[in-house]
Amino acid sequence: RADVIARHKRLENKDVFFNTGTDEHGAKIFENAVKEGKEVKEYVTGFSEKFKDLHQKLNISYDGFIRTTDEKHVKAAEGIWGRCFDNGYIYKKNYQAKYCVGCELTKNDSELVDGKCEIHPTREIEFIDEENYFFAFSKLQEKLLEFYSSNPTFVVPQTRYNEIKSFVDRGLEDFSISRLKSKMPWGVAVPGDDAHVMYVWFDALTSYISTLGWPEKGDFEKFWQQRDKREVVQYCGKDNLRQQAAMWQAMLMAADLPLSTQIVIDGFIMSGGQKMSKSTGNVINPLEIIEEYSGVTDYPEDVLRFVLLHDISSFEDGDITKETIATSYVSHLQNGIGNLTNRIMK
């Protein structure tokens, strides 16, 4: 969806910087690399190359592809940590918490179902008991609420805007932004304390500005700083609402940087009434769709692009299968738009 919006804006002669990339740090990545017996950098590089190849085959028109292991990203993550620390929003303390490695988030008992994460029910919840650095999220509660009230279209759709306002209004808790390197060594080192690495979300969210070269000016000043000329729009799934619309905005406030203009929240893509997963066996491989339609059209990647835009709701969960893709292609793209175009061309 973001690719289509970027193309549309370019057709309107707008200056566009469309960013994508790979988030490569965190406990989940480290855990999977160890399971496969691979050095972690080698493991993430392999996946990054696969995503780049997929983007090319799907003809995704991105302007920037940021890896969170890139040198410029590490520099930006260190920079935003330094700003937040200097401004009094980072401190150190001992804590205990329940943690879902799948989400890379701490979980309250109210967010668990039978002691498991609702989004990752096959994973065991981990218990953390250690000294970490914390981000003073609670200090920014009122500023966030004021910002939401002044920007009623900041989060779309409206239901997600109401959801994030309610979440912040209930009260914010400071959250851990580091992990002991002795327990989980894969991450950006905390500036001035080599015994800790940054919490994956604190590091990953910085990619929105590291891709623009921050803290250097250049593209950052052009596409993020100059708000009289630019909009900064982020697209994410509904399970990222808290991170994108609250945590990231609070980090920007703490670092004295301009906030995002808008957060667009999409639903999940389901298949056969279930969330796609390897264990269920209902995952649809985009490359297989491209291969299947390469014999009937010169632009097989646009079959998938069309179906995702036409058949999947903008903001709610949507369902596709290989069978519904075939039906939609024949009924709407081939017989509908295809025949209409042929008649117009004649």
Short mmCIF file of C-alpha atoms in Angstrom, two decimals:
data_model
loop_
_atom_site.label_atom_id
_atom_site.label_comp_id
_atom_site.label_asym_id
_atom_site.label_seq_id
_atom_site.Cartn_x
_atom_site.Cartn_y
_atom_site.Cartn_z
CA ARG A 1 0.00 0.00 0.00
CA ALA A 2 2.83 2.42 0.82
CA ASP A 3 4.38 1.72 -2.59
CA VAL A 4 1.14 2.64 -4.37
CA ILE A 5 0.83 5.88 -2.37
CA ALA A 6 4.46 6.76 -3.18
CA ARG A 7 3.82 6.18 -6.91
CA HIS A 8 0.65 8.25 -6.75
CA LYS A 9 2.47 11.17 -5.11
CA ARG A 10 5.22 11.04 -7.73
CA LEU A 11 2.57 11.23 -10.47
CA GLU A 12 1.41 14.44 -8.76
CA ASN A 13 5.01 15.72 -9.14
CA LYS A 14 5.58 15.54 -5.39
CA ASP A 15 9.09 15.02 -4.02
CA VAL A 16 8.96 11.57 -2.40
CA PHE A 17 11.32 9.56 -0.21
CA PHE A 18 9.87 6.08 0.26
CA ASN A 19 11.73 4.09 2.89
CA THR A 20 11.74 0.39 3.68
CA GLY A 21 14.31 -2.01 5.10
CA THR A 22 15.07 -4.71 7.63
CA ASP A 23 15.02 -4.65 11.43
CA GLU A 24 17.93 -6.94 12.33
CA HIS A 25 18.53 -6.78 16.08
CA GLY A 26 16.80 -8.26 19.11
CA ALA A 27 16.37 -11.48 21.06
CA LYS A 28 14.23 -13.18 18.41
CA ILE A 29 16.88 -12.75 15.71
CA PHE A 30 19.65 -13.88 18.05
CA GLU A 31 17.63 -16.92 19.12
CA ASN A 32 16.93 -18.02 15.52
CA ALA A 33 20.56 -17.56 14.43
CA VAL A 34 21.75 -19.73 17.34
CA LYS A 35 19.20 -22.42 16.43
CA GLU A 36 20.54 -22.53 12.88
CA GLY A 37 24.16 -22.52 14.06
CA LYS A 38 25.00 -19.34 12.15
CA GLU A 39 26.95 -16.20 13.05
CA VAL A 40 24.26 -13.57 13.62
CA LYS A 41 25.55 -11.01 11.08
CA GLU A 42 25.68 -13.73 8.42
CA TYR A 43 22.13 -14.81 9.34
CA VAL A 44 20.60 -11.32 9.06
CA THR A 45 22.53 -10.49 5.88
CA GLY A 46 21.00 -13.53 4.21
CA PHE A 47 17.49 -12.39 5.08
CA SER A 48 18.21 -8.80 4.09
CA GLU A 49 19.32 -9.95 0.63
CA LYS A 50 16.15 -12.05 0.28
CA PHE A 51 13.99 -9.03 1.09
CA LYS A 52 15.88 -6.88 -1.40
CA ASP A 53 15.39 -9.55 -4.05
CA LEU A 54 11.68 -9.75 -3.21
CA HIS A 55 11.34 -5.97 -3.44
CA GLN A 56 12.97 -6.04 -6.88
CA LYS A 57 10.72 -8.82 -8.16
CA LEU A 58 7.62 -7.12 -6.79
CA ASN A 59 8.80 -3.85 -8.41
CA ILE A 60 8.65 -1.89 -5.14
CA SER A 61 9.72 1.70 -5.88
CA TYR A 62 11.60 2.45 -2.66
CA ASP A 63 14.13 5.29 -2.42
CA GLY A 64 15.88 4.03 0.71
CA PHE A 65 16.53 0.54 2.08
CA ILE A 66 17.85 0.79 5.63
CA ARG A 67 19.35 -2.09 7.58
CA THR A 68 19.57 -1.57 11.33
CA THR A 69 23.08 -3.03 11.14
CA ASP A 70 24.17 -0.27 8.73
CA GLU A 71 26.88 2.01 10.10
CA LYS A 72 24.77 5.13 9.55
CA HIS A 73 21.88 3.57 11.45
CA VAL A 74 24.07 2.64 14.41
CA LYS A 75 25.34 6.24 14.46
CA ALA A 76 21.77 7.56 14.49
CA ALA A 77 20.67 5.16 17.26
CA GLU A 78 23.62 6.30 19.39
CA GLY A 79 22.71 9.91 18.60
CA ILE A 80 19.07 9.68 19.67
CA TRP A 81 20.09 7.76 22.82
CA GLY A 82 22.54 10.58 23.64
CA ARG A 83 19.91 13.27 23.17
CA CYS A 84 17.32 11.47 25.30
CA PHE A 85 19.93 10.80 28.00
CA ASP A 86 21.20 14.40 28.05
CA ASN A 87 17.60 15.69 28.28
CA GLY A 88 16.92 13.55 31.36
CA TYR A 89 14.72 10.86 29.83
CA ILE A 90 17.01 7.85 30.39
CA TYR A 91 17.90 6.34 33.76
CA LYS A 92 18.98 2.97 35.20
CA LYS A 93 17.17 0.64 37.63
CA ASN A 94 16.51 -3.00 38.56
CA TYR A 95 13.25 -4.49 37.34
CA GLN A 96 11.24 -7.65 36.79
CA ALA A 97 8.91 -8.20 33.85
CA LYS A 98 7.11 -10.69 31.64
CA TYR A 99 8.42 -10.48 28.09
CA CYS A 100 7.22 -11.83 24.72
CA VAL A 101 10.22 -12.38 22.45
CA GLY A 102 7.87 -12.66 19.45
CA CYS A 103 6.56 -9.11 19.98
CA GLU A 104 9.79 -7.92 21.63
CA LEU A 105 7.53 -6.25 24.22
CA THR A 106 6.88 -6.55 27.96
CA LYS A 107 3.39 -7.82 28.74
CA ASN A 108 0.98 -7.13 31.62
CA ASP A 109 -1.17 -9.99 32.94
CA SER A 110 -4.20 -8.35 31.30
CA GLU A 111 -2.50 -8.72 27.89
CA LEU A 112 -1.96 -12.47 28.30
CA VAL A 113 -4.40 -15.27 27.53
CA ASP A 114 -3.80 -18.38 29.64
CA GLY A 115 -0.34 -17.00 30.38
CA LYS A 116 0.53 -16.65 26.69
CA CYS A 117 0.80 -13.71 24.29
CA GLU A 118 -2.36 -13.49 22.17
CA ILE A 119 -0.33 -12.75 19.03
CA HIS A 120 2.34 -15.42 19.69
CA PRO A 121 0.47 -18.18 21.58
CA THR A 122 3.05 -20.85 20.71
CA ARG A 123 5.87 -19.02 22.51
CA GLU A 124 6.61 -19.17 26.21
CA ILE A 125 6.60 -15.86 28.06
CA GLU A 126 10.06 -15.03 29.41
CA PHE A 127 10.71 -13.57 32.87
CA ILE A 128 13.30 -10.78 33.02
CA ASP A 129 15.02 -9.90 36.29
CA GLU A 130 17.99 -7.57 35.78
CA GLU A 131 19.30 -4.00 35.87
CA ASN A 132 18.45 -2.08 32.70
CA TYR A 133 18.30 1.44 31.35
CA PHE A 134 14.79 2.87 31.21
CA PHE A 135 13.07 5.47 29.05
CA ALA A 136 10.95 7.94 31.06
CA PHE A 137 7.78 7.34 29.03
CA SER A 138 5.55 8.53 31.88
CA LYS A 139 7.03 12.03 31.77
CA LEU A 140 5.62 12.52 28.29
CA GLN A 141 2.04 11.35 28.89
CA GLU A 142 0.49 14.83 28.97
CA LYS A 143 2.52 16.05 25.99
CA LEU A 144 1.37 13.04 23.95
CA LEU A 145 -2.29 13.59 24.88
CA GLU A 146 -2.02 17.28 23.99
CA PHE A 147 -0.46 16.32 20.66
CA TYR A 148 -3.24 13.81 19.89
CA SER A 149 -5.93 16.36 20.75
CA SER A 150 -4.33 18.97 18.50
CA ASN A 151 -3.93 16.45 15.66
CA PRO A 152 -7.17 14.41 15.43
CA THR A 153 -6.11 12.73 12.17
CA PHE A 154 -2.65 11.79 13.43
CA VAL A 155 -3.63 8.11 13.56
CA VAL A 156 -6.00 6.61 11.01
CA PRO A 157 -8.46 4.97 11.06
CA GLN A 158 -10.41 6.74 13.82
CA THR A 159 -10.79 3.54 15.83
CA ARG A 160 -7.00 3.22 16.15
CA TYR A 161 -6.71 6.91 17.05
CA ASN A 162 -9.22 6.36 19.87
CA GLU A 163 -7.35 3.21 20.91
CA ILE A 164 -3.97 4.92 21.28
CA LYS A 165 -5.50 7.91 23.08
CA SER A 166 -7.14 5.55 25.57
CA PHE A 167 -3.88 3.62 26.02
CA VAL A 168 -1.93 6.79 26.86
CA ASP A 169 -4.75 8.25 28.96
CA ARG A 170 -4.78 5.16 31.22
CA GLY A 171 -1.25 6.03 32.29
CA LEU A 172 2.18 5.30 30.87
CA GLU A 173 4.85 3.18 32.48
CA ASP A 174 8.54 3.77 31.85
CA PHE A 175 9.95 0.94 29.73
CA SER A 176 13.29 -0.83 29.58
CA ILE A 177 15.49 0.22 26.66
CA SER A 178 18.52 -2.01 27.22
CA ARG A 179 19.48 -5.66 27.69
CA LEU A 180 22.52 -7.08 29.46
CA LYS A 181 25.08 -7.96 26.80
CA SER A 182 26.08 -11.06 28.79
CA LYS A 183 22.56 -12.46 28.27
CA MET A 184 21.71 -11.10 24.81
CA PRO A 185 24.75 -9.73 22.94
CA TRP A 186 23.09 -8.94 19.60
CA GLY A 187 22.29 -5.23 19.38
CA VAL A 188 23.64 -1.69 19.24
CA ALA A 189 25.95 -1.05 22.20
CA VAL A 190 24.69 1.51 24.71
CA PRO A 191 26.88 4.64 24.48
CA GLY A 192 29.24 4.76 27.45
CA ASP A 193 28.21 1.35 28.82
CA ASP A 194 29.47 -1.62 26.85
CA ALA A 195 27.77 -4.04 29.26
CA HIS A 196 24.39 -3.22 27.69
CA VAL A 197 22.87 -3.28 24.20
CA MET A 198 19.86 -1.21 23.16
CA TYR A 199 16.35 -2.62 23.33
CA VAL A 200 15.38 -3.57 19.79
CA TRP A 201 12.45 -1.14 19.46
CA PHE A 202 14.49 1.85 20.66
CA ASP A 203 17.05 0.98 17.99
CA ALA A 204 14.63 -0.01 15.19
CA LEU A 205 12.29 2.99 15.39
CA THR A 206 15.27 5.26 14.79
CA SER A 207 15.44 3.83 11.25
CA TYR A 208 12.84 6.42 10.17
CA ILE A 209 15.50 9.11 10.51
CA SER A 210 18.70 7.09 10.10
CA THR A 211 17.63 6.32 6.52
CA LEU A 212 17.69 10.09 5.92
CA GLY A 213 21.22 10.38 7.27
CA TRP A 214 20.37 11.97 10.66
CA PRO A 215 22.10 13.53 12.59
CA GLU A 216 23.53 15.03 9.40
CA LYS A 217 21.19 17.50 7.66
CA GLY A 218 20.80 16.72 3.94
CA ASP A 219 17.80 14.45 3.32
CA PHE A 220 16.74 14.67 6.98
CA GLU A 221 16.32 18.42 6.77
CA LYS A 222 14.60 18.15 3.38
CA PHE A 223 12.12 15.36 4.12
CA TRP A 224 11.64 15.45 7.93
CA GLN A 225 12.58 18.89 9.24
CA GLN A 226 10.83 21.13 6.68
CA ARG A 227 7.24 20.55 7.78
CA ASP A 228 5.86 23.50 5.83
CA LYS A 229 6.76 21.54 2.68
CA ARG A 230 6.69 17.87 3.71
CA GLU A 231 4.54 15.21 5.36
CA VAL A 232 6.04 12.24 7.21
CA VAL A 233 3.64 9.29 6.93
CA GLN A 234 4.26 5.85 8.45
CA TYR A 235 2.45 2.63 7.48
CA CYS A 236 2.33 -0.30 9.88
CA GLY A 237 0.24 -3.23 11.08
CA LYS A 238 -2.22 -3.00 13.98
CA ASP A 239 0.22 -4.80 16.29
CA ASN A 240 2.61 -1.83 15.91
CA LEU A 241 0.19 0.89 17.04
CA ARG A 242 1.75 1.41 20.48
CA GLN A 243 5.31 1.44 19.17
CA GLN A 244 4.72 3.80 16.24
CA ALA A 245 2.10 6.20 17.60
CA ALA A 246 3.25 6.48 21.22
CA MET A 247 6.76 5.12 21.90
CA TRP A 248 8.39 6.59 18.79
CA GLN A 249 6.63 9.95 19.17
CA ALA A 250 7.74 10.13 22.82
CA MET A 251 11.33 9.36 21.78
CA LEU A 252 11.19 12.20 19.23
CA MET A 253 9.82 14.56 21.89
CA ALA A 254 12.58 13.56 24.31
CA ALA A 255 15.20 14.15 21.61
CA ASP A 256 13.72 17.55 20.60
CA LEU A 257 12.96 16.36 17.06
CA PRO A 258 9.81 16.94 14.94
CA LEU A 259 7.11 14.28 15.30
CA SER A 260 5.65 12.19 12.49
CA THR A 261 2.75 13.72 10.55
CA GLN A 262 0.51 10.67 10.36
CA ILE A 263 0.45 6.96 11.26
CA VAL A 264 -1.66 4.68 9.04
CA ILE A 265 -2.63 1.42 10.75
CA ASP A 266 -3.48 -1.60 8.59
CA GLY A 267 -5.04 -4.88 9.65
CA PHE A 268 -3.57 -8.35 9.20
CA ILE A 269 -3.62 -10.32 5.95
CA MET A 270 -5.32 -13.62 6.73
CA SER A 271 -5.65 -16.76 4.61
CA GLY A 272 -8.52 -19.19 4.86
CA GLY A 273 -9.83 -17.48 7.97
CA GLN A 274 -6.54 -17.82 9.87
CA LYS A 275 -3.47 -15.65 10.40
CA MET A 276 -0.71 -16.79 8.07
CA SER A 277 1.87 -19.00 9.77
CA LYS A 278 4.35 -21.68 8.82
CA SER A 279 2.87 -24.11 11.33
CA THR A 280 -0.61 -23.73 9.83
CA GLY A 281 0.79 -24.07 6.31
CA ASN A 282 -1.33 -21.27 4.87
CA VAL A 283 1.49 -18.87 3.96
CA ILE A 284 1.25 -17.45 0.43
CA ASN A 285 4.67 -16.95 -1.13
CA PRO A 286 4.65 -13.79 -3.33
CA LEU A 287 7.33 -15.30 -5.58
CA GLU A 288 5.06 -18.27 -6.31
CA ILE A 289 2.27 -15.89 -7.37
CA ILE A 290 4.67 -14.04 -9.69
CA GLU A 291 5.82 -17.34 -11.19
CA GLU A 292 2.25 -18.58 -11.64
CA TYR A 293 1.11 -15.48 -13.56
CA SER A 294 4.32 -14.83 -15.51
CA GLY A 295 2.94 -16.87 -18.41
CA VAL A 296 -0.29 -14.89 -18.75
CA THR A 297 0.87 -11.29 -18.28
CA ASP A 298 4.00 -9.20 -18.77
CA TYR A 299 3.49 -7.72 -15.29
CA PRO A 300 2.83 -10.67 -12.95
CA GLU A 301 3.80 -8.61 -9.89
CA ASP A 302 0.81 -6.34 -10.58
CA VAL A 303 -1.59 -9.25 -10.12
CA LEU A 304 -0.65 -9.43 -6.45
CA ARG A 305 -0.55 -5.63 -6.17
CA PHE A 306 -4.08 -5.37 -7.59
CA VAL A 307 -5.54 -8.13 -5.41
CA LEU A 308 -4.06 -6.68 -2.20
CA LEU A 309 -5.50 -3.24 -3.01
CA HIS A 310 -8.85 -4.42 -4.37
CA ASP A 311 -9.71 -7.33 -2.09
CA ILE A 312 -8.08 -6.41 1.24
CA SER A 313 -9.67 -3.81 3.52
CA SER A 314 -7.60 -0.69 4.07
CA PHE A 315 -7.77 -0.86 7.85
CA GLU A 316 -9.30 -4.18 8.93
CA ASP A 317 -8.14 -7.78 8.59
CA GLY A 318 -8.53 -9.15 5.07
CA ASP A 319 -8.49 -12.69 3.71
CA ILE A 320 -6.89 -14.07 0.55
CA THR A 321 -6.05 -17.53 -0.74
CA LYS A 322 -4.56 -18.69 -4.02
CA GLU A 323 -8.10 -19.46 -5.15
CA THR A 324 -9.43 -15.97 -4.35
CA ILE A 325 -6.42 -14.42 -6.10
CA ALA A 326 -7.23 -16.40 -9.25
CA THR A 327 -10.91 -15.43 -9.08
CA SER A 328 -10.16 -11.75 -8.52
CA TYR A 329 -7.62 -11.72 -11.36
CA VAL A 330 -10.07 -13.17 -13.89
CA SER A 331 -13.19 -11.31 -12.74
CA HIS A 332 -11.86 -7.88 -11.95
CA LEU A 333 -8.43 -7.40 -13.55
CA GLN A 334 -8.69 -9.45 -16.75
CA ASN A 335 -12.40 -9.27 -17.62
CA GLY A 336 -13.10 -5.96 -15.90
CA ILE A 337 -10.23 -3.49 -16.19
CA GLY A 338 -8.53 -5.47 -18.99
CA ASN A 339 -11.57 -5.52 -21.29
CA LEU A 340 -12.41 -1.90 -20.52
CA THR A 341 -8.86 -0.85 -21.41
CA ASN A 342 -8.95 -2.79 -24.70
CA ARG A 343 -12.20 -1.10 -25.72
CA ILE A 344 -10.85 2.36 -24.86
CA MET A 345 -7.60 1.70 -26.77
CA LYS A 346 -9.59 0.72 -29.88
#
